[in-house]
Short mmCIF file of C-alpha atoms in Angstrom, two decimals:
data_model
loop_
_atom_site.label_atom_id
_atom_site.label_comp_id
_atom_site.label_asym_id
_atom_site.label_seq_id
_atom_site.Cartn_x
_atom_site.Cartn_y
_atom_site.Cartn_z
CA UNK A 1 111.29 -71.61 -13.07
CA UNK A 2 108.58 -73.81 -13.80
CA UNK A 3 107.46 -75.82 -16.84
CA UNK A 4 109.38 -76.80 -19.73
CA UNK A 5 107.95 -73.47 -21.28
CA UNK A 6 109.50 -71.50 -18.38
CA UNK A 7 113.33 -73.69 -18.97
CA UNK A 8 116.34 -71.11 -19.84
CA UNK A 9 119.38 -71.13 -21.62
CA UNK A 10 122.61 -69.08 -21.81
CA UNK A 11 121.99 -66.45 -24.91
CA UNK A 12 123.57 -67.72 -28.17
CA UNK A 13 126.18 -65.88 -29.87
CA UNK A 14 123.27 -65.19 -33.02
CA UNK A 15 120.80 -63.58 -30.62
CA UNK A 16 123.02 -61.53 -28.25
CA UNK A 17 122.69 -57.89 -27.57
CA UNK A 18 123.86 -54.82 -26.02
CA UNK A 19 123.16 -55.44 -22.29
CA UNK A 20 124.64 -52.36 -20.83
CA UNK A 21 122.61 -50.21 -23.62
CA UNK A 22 119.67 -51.82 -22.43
CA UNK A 23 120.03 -51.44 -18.65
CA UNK A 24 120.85 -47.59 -19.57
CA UNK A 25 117.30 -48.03 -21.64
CA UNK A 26 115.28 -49.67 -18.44
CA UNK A 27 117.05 -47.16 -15.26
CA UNK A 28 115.79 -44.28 -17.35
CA UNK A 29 112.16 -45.67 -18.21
CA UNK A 30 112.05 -45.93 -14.37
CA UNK A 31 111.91 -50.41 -14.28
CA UNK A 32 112.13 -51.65 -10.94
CA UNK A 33 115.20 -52.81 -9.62
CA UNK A 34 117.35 -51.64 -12.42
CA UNK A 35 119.55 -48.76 -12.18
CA UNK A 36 121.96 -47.68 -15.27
CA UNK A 37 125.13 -48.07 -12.81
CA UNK A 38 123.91 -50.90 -10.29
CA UNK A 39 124.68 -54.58 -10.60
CA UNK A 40 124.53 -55.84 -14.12
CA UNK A 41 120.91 -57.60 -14.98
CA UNK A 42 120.82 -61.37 -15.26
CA UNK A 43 119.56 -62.40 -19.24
CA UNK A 44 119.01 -65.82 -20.30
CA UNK A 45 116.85 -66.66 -22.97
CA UNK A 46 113.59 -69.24 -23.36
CA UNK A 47 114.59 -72.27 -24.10
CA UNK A 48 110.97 -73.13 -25.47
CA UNK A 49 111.20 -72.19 -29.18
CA UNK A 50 109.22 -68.69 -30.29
CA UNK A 51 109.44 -66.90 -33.38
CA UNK A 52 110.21 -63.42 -31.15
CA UNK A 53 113.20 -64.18 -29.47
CA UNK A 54 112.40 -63.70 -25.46
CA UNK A 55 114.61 -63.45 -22.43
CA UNK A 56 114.65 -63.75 -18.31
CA UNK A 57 115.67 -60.94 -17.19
CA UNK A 58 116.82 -61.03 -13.20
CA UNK A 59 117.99 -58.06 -10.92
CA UNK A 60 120.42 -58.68 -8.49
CA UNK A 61 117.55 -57.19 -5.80
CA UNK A 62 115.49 -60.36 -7.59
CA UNK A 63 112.92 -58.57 -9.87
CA UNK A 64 112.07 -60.31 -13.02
CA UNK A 65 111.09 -59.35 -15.87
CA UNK A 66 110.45 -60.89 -19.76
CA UNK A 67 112.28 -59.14 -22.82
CA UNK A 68 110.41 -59.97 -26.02
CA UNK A 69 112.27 -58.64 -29.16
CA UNK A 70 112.10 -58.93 -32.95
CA UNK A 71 114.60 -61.23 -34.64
CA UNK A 72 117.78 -59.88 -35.57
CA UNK A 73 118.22 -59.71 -39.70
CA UNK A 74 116.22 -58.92 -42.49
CA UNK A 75 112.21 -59.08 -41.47
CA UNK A 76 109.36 -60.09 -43.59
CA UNK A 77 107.22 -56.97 -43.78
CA UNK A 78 104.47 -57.30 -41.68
CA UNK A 79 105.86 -60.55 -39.51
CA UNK A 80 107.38 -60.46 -35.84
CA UNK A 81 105.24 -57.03 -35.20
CA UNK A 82 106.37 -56.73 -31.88
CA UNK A 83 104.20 -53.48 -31.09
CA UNK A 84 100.80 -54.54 -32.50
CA UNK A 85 101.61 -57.54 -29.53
CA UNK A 86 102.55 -55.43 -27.08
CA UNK A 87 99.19 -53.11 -28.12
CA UNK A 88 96.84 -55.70 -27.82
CA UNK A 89 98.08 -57.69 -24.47
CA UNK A 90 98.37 -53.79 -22.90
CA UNK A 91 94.79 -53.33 -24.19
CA UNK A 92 93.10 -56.68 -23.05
CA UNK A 93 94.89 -56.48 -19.64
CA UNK A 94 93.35 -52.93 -19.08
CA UNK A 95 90.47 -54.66 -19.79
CA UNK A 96 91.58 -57.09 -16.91
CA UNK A 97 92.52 -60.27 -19.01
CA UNK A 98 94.80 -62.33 -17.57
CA UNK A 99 97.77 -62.01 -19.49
CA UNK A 100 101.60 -60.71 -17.80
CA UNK A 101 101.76 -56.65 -17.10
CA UNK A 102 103.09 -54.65 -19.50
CA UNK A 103 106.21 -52.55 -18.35
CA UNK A 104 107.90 -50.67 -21.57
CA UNK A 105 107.68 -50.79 -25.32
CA UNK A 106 110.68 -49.17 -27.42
CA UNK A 107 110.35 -48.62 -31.47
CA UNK A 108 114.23 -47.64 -30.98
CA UNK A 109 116.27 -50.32 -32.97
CA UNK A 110 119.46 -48.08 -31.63
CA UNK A 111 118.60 -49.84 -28.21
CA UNK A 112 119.26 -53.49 -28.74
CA UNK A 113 118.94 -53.85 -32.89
CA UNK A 114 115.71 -54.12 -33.04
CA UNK A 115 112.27 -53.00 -31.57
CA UNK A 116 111.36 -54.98 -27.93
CA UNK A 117 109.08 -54.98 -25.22
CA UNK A 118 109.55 -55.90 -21.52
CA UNK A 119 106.25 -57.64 -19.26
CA UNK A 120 106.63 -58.47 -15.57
CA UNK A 121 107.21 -62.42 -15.12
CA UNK A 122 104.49 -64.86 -14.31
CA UNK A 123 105.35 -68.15 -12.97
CA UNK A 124 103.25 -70.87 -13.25
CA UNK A 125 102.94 -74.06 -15.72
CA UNK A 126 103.14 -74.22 -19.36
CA UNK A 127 101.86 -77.67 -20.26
CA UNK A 128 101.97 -78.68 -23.72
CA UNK A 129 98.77 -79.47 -25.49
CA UNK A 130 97.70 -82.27 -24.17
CA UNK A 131 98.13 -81.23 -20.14
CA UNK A 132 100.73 -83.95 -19.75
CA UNK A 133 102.59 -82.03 -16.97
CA UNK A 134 99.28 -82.15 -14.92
CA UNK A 135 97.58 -84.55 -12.58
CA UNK A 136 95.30 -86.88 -14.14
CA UNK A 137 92.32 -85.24 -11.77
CA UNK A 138 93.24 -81.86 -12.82
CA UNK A 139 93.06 -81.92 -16.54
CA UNK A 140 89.76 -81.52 -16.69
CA UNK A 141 89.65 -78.53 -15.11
CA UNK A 142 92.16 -76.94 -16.29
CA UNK A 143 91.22 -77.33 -20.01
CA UNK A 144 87.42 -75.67 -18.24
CA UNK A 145 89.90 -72.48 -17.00
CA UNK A 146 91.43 -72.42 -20.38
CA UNK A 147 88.45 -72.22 -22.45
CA UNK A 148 86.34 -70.04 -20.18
CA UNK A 149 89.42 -67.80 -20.63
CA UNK A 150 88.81 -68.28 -23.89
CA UNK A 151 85.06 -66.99 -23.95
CA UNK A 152 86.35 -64.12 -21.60
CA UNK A 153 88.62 -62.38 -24.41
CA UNK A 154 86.38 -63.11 -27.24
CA UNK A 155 83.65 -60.90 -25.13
CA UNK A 156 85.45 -57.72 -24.98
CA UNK A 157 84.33 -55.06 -27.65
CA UNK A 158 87.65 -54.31 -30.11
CA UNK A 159 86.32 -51.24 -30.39
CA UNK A 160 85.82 -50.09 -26.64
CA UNK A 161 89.33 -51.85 -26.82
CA UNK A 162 90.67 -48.62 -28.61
CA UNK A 163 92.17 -51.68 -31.34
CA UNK A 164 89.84 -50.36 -34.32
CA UNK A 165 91.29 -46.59 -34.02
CA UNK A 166 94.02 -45.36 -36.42
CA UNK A 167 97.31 -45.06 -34.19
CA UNK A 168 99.95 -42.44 -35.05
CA UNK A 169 99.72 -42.78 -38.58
CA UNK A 170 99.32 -46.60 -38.73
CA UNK A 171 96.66 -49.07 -39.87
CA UNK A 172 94.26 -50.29 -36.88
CA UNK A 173 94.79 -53.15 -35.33
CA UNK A 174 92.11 -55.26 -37.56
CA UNK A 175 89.41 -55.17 -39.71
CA UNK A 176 85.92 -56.12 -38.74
CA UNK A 177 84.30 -58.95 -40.76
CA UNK A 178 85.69 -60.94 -43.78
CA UNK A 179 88.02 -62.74 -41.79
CA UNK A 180 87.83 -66.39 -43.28
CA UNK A 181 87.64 -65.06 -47.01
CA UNK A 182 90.42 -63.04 -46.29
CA UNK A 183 92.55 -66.17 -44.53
CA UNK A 184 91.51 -68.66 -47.23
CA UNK A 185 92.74 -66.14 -50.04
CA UNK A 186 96.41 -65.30 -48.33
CA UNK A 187 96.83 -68.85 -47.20
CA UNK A 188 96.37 -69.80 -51.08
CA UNK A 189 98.44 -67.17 -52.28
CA UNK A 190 101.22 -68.32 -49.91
CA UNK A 191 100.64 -72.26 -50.65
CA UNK A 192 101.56 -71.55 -54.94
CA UNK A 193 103.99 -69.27 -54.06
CA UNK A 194 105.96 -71.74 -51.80
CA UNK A 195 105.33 -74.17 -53.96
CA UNK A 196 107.16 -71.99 -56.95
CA UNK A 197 110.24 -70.85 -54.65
CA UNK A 198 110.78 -74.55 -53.96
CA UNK A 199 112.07 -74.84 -57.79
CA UNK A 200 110.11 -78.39 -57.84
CA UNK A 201 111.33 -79.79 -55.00
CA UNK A 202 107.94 -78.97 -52.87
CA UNK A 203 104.55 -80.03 -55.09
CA UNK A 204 101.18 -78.61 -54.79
CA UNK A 205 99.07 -80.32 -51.80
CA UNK A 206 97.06 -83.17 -54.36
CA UNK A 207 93.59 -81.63 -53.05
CA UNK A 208 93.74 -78.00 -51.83
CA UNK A 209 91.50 -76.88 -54.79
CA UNK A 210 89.16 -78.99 -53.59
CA UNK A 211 89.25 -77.81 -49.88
CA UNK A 212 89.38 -74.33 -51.34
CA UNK A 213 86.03 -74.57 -53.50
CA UNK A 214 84.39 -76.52 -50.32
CA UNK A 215 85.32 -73.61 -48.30
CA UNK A 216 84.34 -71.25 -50.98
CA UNK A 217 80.76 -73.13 -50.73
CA UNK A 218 80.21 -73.09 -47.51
CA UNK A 219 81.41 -70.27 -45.98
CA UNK A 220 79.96 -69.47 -41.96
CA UNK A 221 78.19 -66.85 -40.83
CA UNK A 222 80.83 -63.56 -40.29
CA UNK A 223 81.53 -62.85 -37.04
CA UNK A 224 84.17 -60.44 -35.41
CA UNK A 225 85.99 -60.30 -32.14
CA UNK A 226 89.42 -59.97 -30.22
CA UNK A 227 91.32 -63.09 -31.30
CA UNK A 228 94.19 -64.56 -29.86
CA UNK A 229 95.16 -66.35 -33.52
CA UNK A 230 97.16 -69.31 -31.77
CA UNK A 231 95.35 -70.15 -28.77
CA UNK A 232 97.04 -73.52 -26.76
CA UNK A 233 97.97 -74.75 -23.48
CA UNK A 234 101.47 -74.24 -24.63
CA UNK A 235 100.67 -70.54 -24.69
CA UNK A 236 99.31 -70.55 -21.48
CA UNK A 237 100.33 -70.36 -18.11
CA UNK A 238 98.55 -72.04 -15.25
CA UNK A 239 98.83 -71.88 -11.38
CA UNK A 240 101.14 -74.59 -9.94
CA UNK A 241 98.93 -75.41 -6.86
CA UNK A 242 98.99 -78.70 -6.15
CA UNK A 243 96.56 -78.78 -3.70
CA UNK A 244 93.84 -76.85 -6.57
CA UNK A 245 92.92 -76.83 -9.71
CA UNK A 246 95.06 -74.98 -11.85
CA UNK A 247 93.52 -71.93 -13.41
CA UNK A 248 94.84 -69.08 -16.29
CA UNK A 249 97.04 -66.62 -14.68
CA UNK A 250 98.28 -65.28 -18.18
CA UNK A 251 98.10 -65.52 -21.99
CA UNK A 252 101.26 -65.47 -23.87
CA UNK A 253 102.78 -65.25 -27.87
CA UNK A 254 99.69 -62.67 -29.12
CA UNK A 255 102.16 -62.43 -32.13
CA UNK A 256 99.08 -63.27 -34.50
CA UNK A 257 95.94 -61.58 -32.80
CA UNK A 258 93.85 -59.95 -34.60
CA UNK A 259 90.24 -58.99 -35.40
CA UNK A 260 88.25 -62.04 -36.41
CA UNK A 261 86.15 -64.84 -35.71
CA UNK A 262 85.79 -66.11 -32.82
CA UNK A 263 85.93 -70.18 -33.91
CA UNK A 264 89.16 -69.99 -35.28
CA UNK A 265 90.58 -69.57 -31.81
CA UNK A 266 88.22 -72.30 -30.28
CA UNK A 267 89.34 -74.78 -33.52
CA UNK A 268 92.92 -73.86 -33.02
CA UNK A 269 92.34 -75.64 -29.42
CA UNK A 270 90.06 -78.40 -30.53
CA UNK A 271 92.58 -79.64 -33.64
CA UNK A 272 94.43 -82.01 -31.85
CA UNK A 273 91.41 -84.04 -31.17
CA UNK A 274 91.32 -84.70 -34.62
CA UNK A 275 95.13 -85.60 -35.38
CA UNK A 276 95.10 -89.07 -34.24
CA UNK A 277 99.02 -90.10 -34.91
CA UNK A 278 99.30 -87.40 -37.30
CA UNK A 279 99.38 -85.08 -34.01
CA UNK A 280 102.87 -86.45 -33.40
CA UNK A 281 104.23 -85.71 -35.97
CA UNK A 282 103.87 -82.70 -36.94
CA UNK A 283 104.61 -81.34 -33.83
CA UNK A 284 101.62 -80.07 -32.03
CA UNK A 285 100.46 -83.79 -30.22
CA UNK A 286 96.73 -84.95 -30.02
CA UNK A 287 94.25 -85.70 -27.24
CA UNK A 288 93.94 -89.02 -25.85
CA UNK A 289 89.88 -88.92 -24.68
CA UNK A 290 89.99 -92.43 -22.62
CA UNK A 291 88.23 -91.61 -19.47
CA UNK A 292 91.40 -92.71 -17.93
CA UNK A 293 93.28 -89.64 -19.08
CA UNK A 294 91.06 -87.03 -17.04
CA UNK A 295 90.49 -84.77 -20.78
CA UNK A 296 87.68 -83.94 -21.27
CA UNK A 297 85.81 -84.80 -24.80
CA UNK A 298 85.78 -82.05 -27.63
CA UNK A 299 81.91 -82.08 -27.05
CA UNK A 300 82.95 -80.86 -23.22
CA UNK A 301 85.03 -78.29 -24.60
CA UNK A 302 82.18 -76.54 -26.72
CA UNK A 303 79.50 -76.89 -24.15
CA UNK A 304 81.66 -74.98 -21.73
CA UNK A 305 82.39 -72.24 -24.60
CA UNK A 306 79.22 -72.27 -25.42
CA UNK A 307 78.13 -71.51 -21.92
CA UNK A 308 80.61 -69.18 -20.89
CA UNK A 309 80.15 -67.37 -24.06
CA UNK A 310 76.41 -67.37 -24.27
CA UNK A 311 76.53 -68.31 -28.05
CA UNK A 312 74.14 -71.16 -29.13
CA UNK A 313 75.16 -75.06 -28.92
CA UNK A 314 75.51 -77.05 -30.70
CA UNK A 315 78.08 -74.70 -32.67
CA UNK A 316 76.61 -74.21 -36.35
CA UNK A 317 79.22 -74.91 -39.20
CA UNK A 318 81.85 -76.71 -36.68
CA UNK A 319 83.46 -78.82 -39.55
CA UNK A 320 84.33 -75.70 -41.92
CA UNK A 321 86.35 -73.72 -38.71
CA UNK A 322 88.75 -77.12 -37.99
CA UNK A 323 89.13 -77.74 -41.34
CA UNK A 324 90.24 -74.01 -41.50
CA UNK A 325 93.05 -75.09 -39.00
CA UNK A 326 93.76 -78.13 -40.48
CA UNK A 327 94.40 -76.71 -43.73
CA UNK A 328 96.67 -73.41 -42.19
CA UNK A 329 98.44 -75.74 -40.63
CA UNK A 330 99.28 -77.60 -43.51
CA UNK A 331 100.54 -74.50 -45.06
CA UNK A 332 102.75 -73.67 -42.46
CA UNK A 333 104.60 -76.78 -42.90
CA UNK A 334 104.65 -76.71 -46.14
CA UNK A 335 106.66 -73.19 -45.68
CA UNK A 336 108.74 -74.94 -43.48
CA UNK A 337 109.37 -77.81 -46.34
CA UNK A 338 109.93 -75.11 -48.74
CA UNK A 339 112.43 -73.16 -46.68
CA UNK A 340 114.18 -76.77 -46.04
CA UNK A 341 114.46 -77.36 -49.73
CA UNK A 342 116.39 -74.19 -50.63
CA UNK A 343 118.53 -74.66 -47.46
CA UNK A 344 117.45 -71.96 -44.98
CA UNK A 345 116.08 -74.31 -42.44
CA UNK A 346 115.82 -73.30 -39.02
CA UNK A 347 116.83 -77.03 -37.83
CA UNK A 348 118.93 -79.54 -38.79
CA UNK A 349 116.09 -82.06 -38.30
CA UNK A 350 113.92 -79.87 -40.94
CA UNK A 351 116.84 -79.56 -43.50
CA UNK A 352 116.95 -83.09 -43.93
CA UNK A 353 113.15 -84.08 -44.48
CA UNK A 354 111.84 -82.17 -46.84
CA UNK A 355 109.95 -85.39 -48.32
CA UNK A 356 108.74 -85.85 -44.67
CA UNK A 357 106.99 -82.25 -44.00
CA UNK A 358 105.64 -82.11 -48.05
CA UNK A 359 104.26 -85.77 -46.74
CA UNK A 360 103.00 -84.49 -43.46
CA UNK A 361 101.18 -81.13 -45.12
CA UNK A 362 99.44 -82.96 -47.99
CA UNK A 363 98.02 -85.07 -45.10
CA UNK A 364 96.76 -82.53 -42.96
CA UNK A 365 95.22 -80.95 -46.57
CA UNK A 366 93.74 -84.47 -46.72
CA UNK A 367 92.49 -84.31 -43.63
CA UNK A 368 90.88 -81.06 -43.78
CA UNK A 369 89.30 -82.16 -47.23
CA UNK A 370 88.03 -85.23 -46.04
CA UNK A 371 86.44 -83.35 -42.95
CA UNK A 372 84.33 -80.72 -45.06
CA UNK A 373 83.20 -83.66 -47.14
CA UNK A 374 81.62 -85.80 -44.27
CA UNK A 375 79.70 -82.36 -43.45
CA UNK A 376 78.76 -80.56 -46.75
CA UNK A 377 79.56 -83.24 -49.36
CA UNK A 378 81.76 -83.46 -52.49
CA UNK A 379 83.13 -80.14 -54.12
CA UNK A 380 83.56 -79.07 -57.56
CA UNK A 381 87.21 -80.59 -58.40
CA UNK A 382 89.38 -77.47 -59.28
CA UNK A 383 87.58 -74.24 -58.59
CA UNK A 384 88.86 -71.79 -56.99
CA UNK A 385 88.77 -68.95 -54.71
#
């Protein structure tokens, strides 16, 4: 195993399953190395933290393979859709993406307790977001491979994709156009309604209605692709070459892909050049651009979208899509705060700084506010969406 995104663990007691029902499950779908009464399958689980719970699985012949699976308990409607990922990375990599090959979906929650999917294992490097784990010297091309990557999915045509066709009954995969007015409106929705379920302990961020009537105002021009809807380094995996520079093998966590536009993917990987200290702490880093530390600058990063893409530089309207980030960001840990304050944290460290995260999301509101204001100048204190 390599990279800390690649690290195991033994399975805790919460997120254990049926392992014999499951190696019954993979003999008959006809996996590789596992028979139904052969040598009992190796599974450990990630120890880098996803929403989907995923496993190693190991034969005893040495095939391995990743389990991806919903969360056991009660799920959100909607969240941990565990086929819609395993749709769109079987659809992109048909497509010849580089993301891991897809072995076997099953809808069955009879199986294991929920629905789960199993991909072939890719190993490689998962650095975190500021390519720490690499050389100095290689940085710079790796972020090139990442963002070309990049350029490469937002190319393909969802519809050619088959990701725009109605599927057994269900909804397509997306919706063409309206992405932003659609995001902005949800991630409202969800900001007063975590802010009510807090019961006062989590206030409303001091200027969202003033980010939300800049973004109103100055909304871009619609565009619609294949979007990854959390693209990283940490949700990549590179070759471990040392004597090269490393390149994608595979995408990973397509848990929020979707139809939309193609800058909120490129922002997503640009925001941490805008964190400063804030990048720290609230968990996601930021990017040191000394020439010393062999990153390229965020101007790098958009020439070599630009190019790979063929889309026009300098990028129209760049302040409104990282100020989009900035602000869904903040949301999300406000959620987090929210959860913390009526005692379902997922961490100890979260249960017992609430003050901290409502802290940390007002300033990443701040942040996003202040960044539409340098570009399109002062809004219309309290209107709304």
């Amino acid at each position: 195993m390599s990279g800390p995104g690649q690290s195991t663990v033994e399975v805790a007691e919460g997120l254990r399953f049926d392992e014999a029902s499951l190696q019954r499950f993979l003999s008959a779908a006809g996996l590789p190395g596992v028979a139904a009464d052969g040598p009992k399958l190796s599974i450990k689980k990630f120890g880098y933290g996803q929403s989907n719970p995923t496993y190693f699985l190991e034969t005893a012949a040495g095939h391995k393979y990743v389990l991806r699976k919903q969360p056991p308990g009660k799920i959100i409607k909607g969240a941990h859709a565990v086929d819609r990922e395993f749709k769109v990375i079987k659809a992109v990599g048909e497509a010849g993406f580089e993301v891991p090959e897809m072995h076997v979906f099953c809808d069955d929650a009879g199986v294991i307790g929920t629905p789960f999917y199993v991909m072939a294992f890719v190993k490689g490097v998962i650095p975190d977001n500021a390519l720490l784990q690499l050389a100095k010297e290689h940085r710079r091309p790796a972020m090139k491979s990442i963002v070309q990557s990049l350029a490469k999915l937002h190319s393909y045509d969802p519809c050619k994709l088959g990701l725009l066709q109605d599927c057994a009954g269900k909804k397509p995969f997306g919706r063409m156009g309206g992405f932003y007015e659609r995001q902005i409106s949800t991630l409202a929705r969800t900001s007063e309604a975590q802010v009510s379920g807090s019961e006062g302990k989590v206030p409303p961020m001091r200027h969202m209605q003033d980010l939300l009537a800049l973004f109103k105002a100055n909304m871009p021009e619609d565009r619609s692709c294949v979007i990854h809807g959390d693209w990283k380094p940490d949700n990549v995996i590179l070759t471990r070459d040392s004597s090269g520079a490393p390149e994608v093998l595979a995408v990973l966590d397509w848990e929020l892909s979707t139809i939309g536009h193609p800058m909120s993917d490129l922002a997503n990987l640009c925001l941490p050049y805008h964190l400063g200290p804030l990048g720290a702490i609230v968990g996601i880093g930021s990017i040191d651009v000394d020439p010393d530390s062999g990153m390229p600058t965020e101007d790098e990063v958009h020439r070599t979208y630009c190019e790979a893409a063929g889309v026009k530089y300098p990028i129209s309207g760049w302040s409104f899509f990282v100020s989009f980030s900035c602000f869904r960001l903040s949301v999300i840990i406000q959620g987090v705060a929210m959860r913390a304050s009526r005692g379902q944290a997922s961490s100890a460290a979260a249960a017992g700084n609430v003050v901290g995260m409502v802290m940390s999301a007002d300033a990443l509101c701040d942040l996003a506010c202040d960044i539409m204001r340098k570009s399109f100048g002062p809004s219309t204190t309290g209107s709304r969406l």
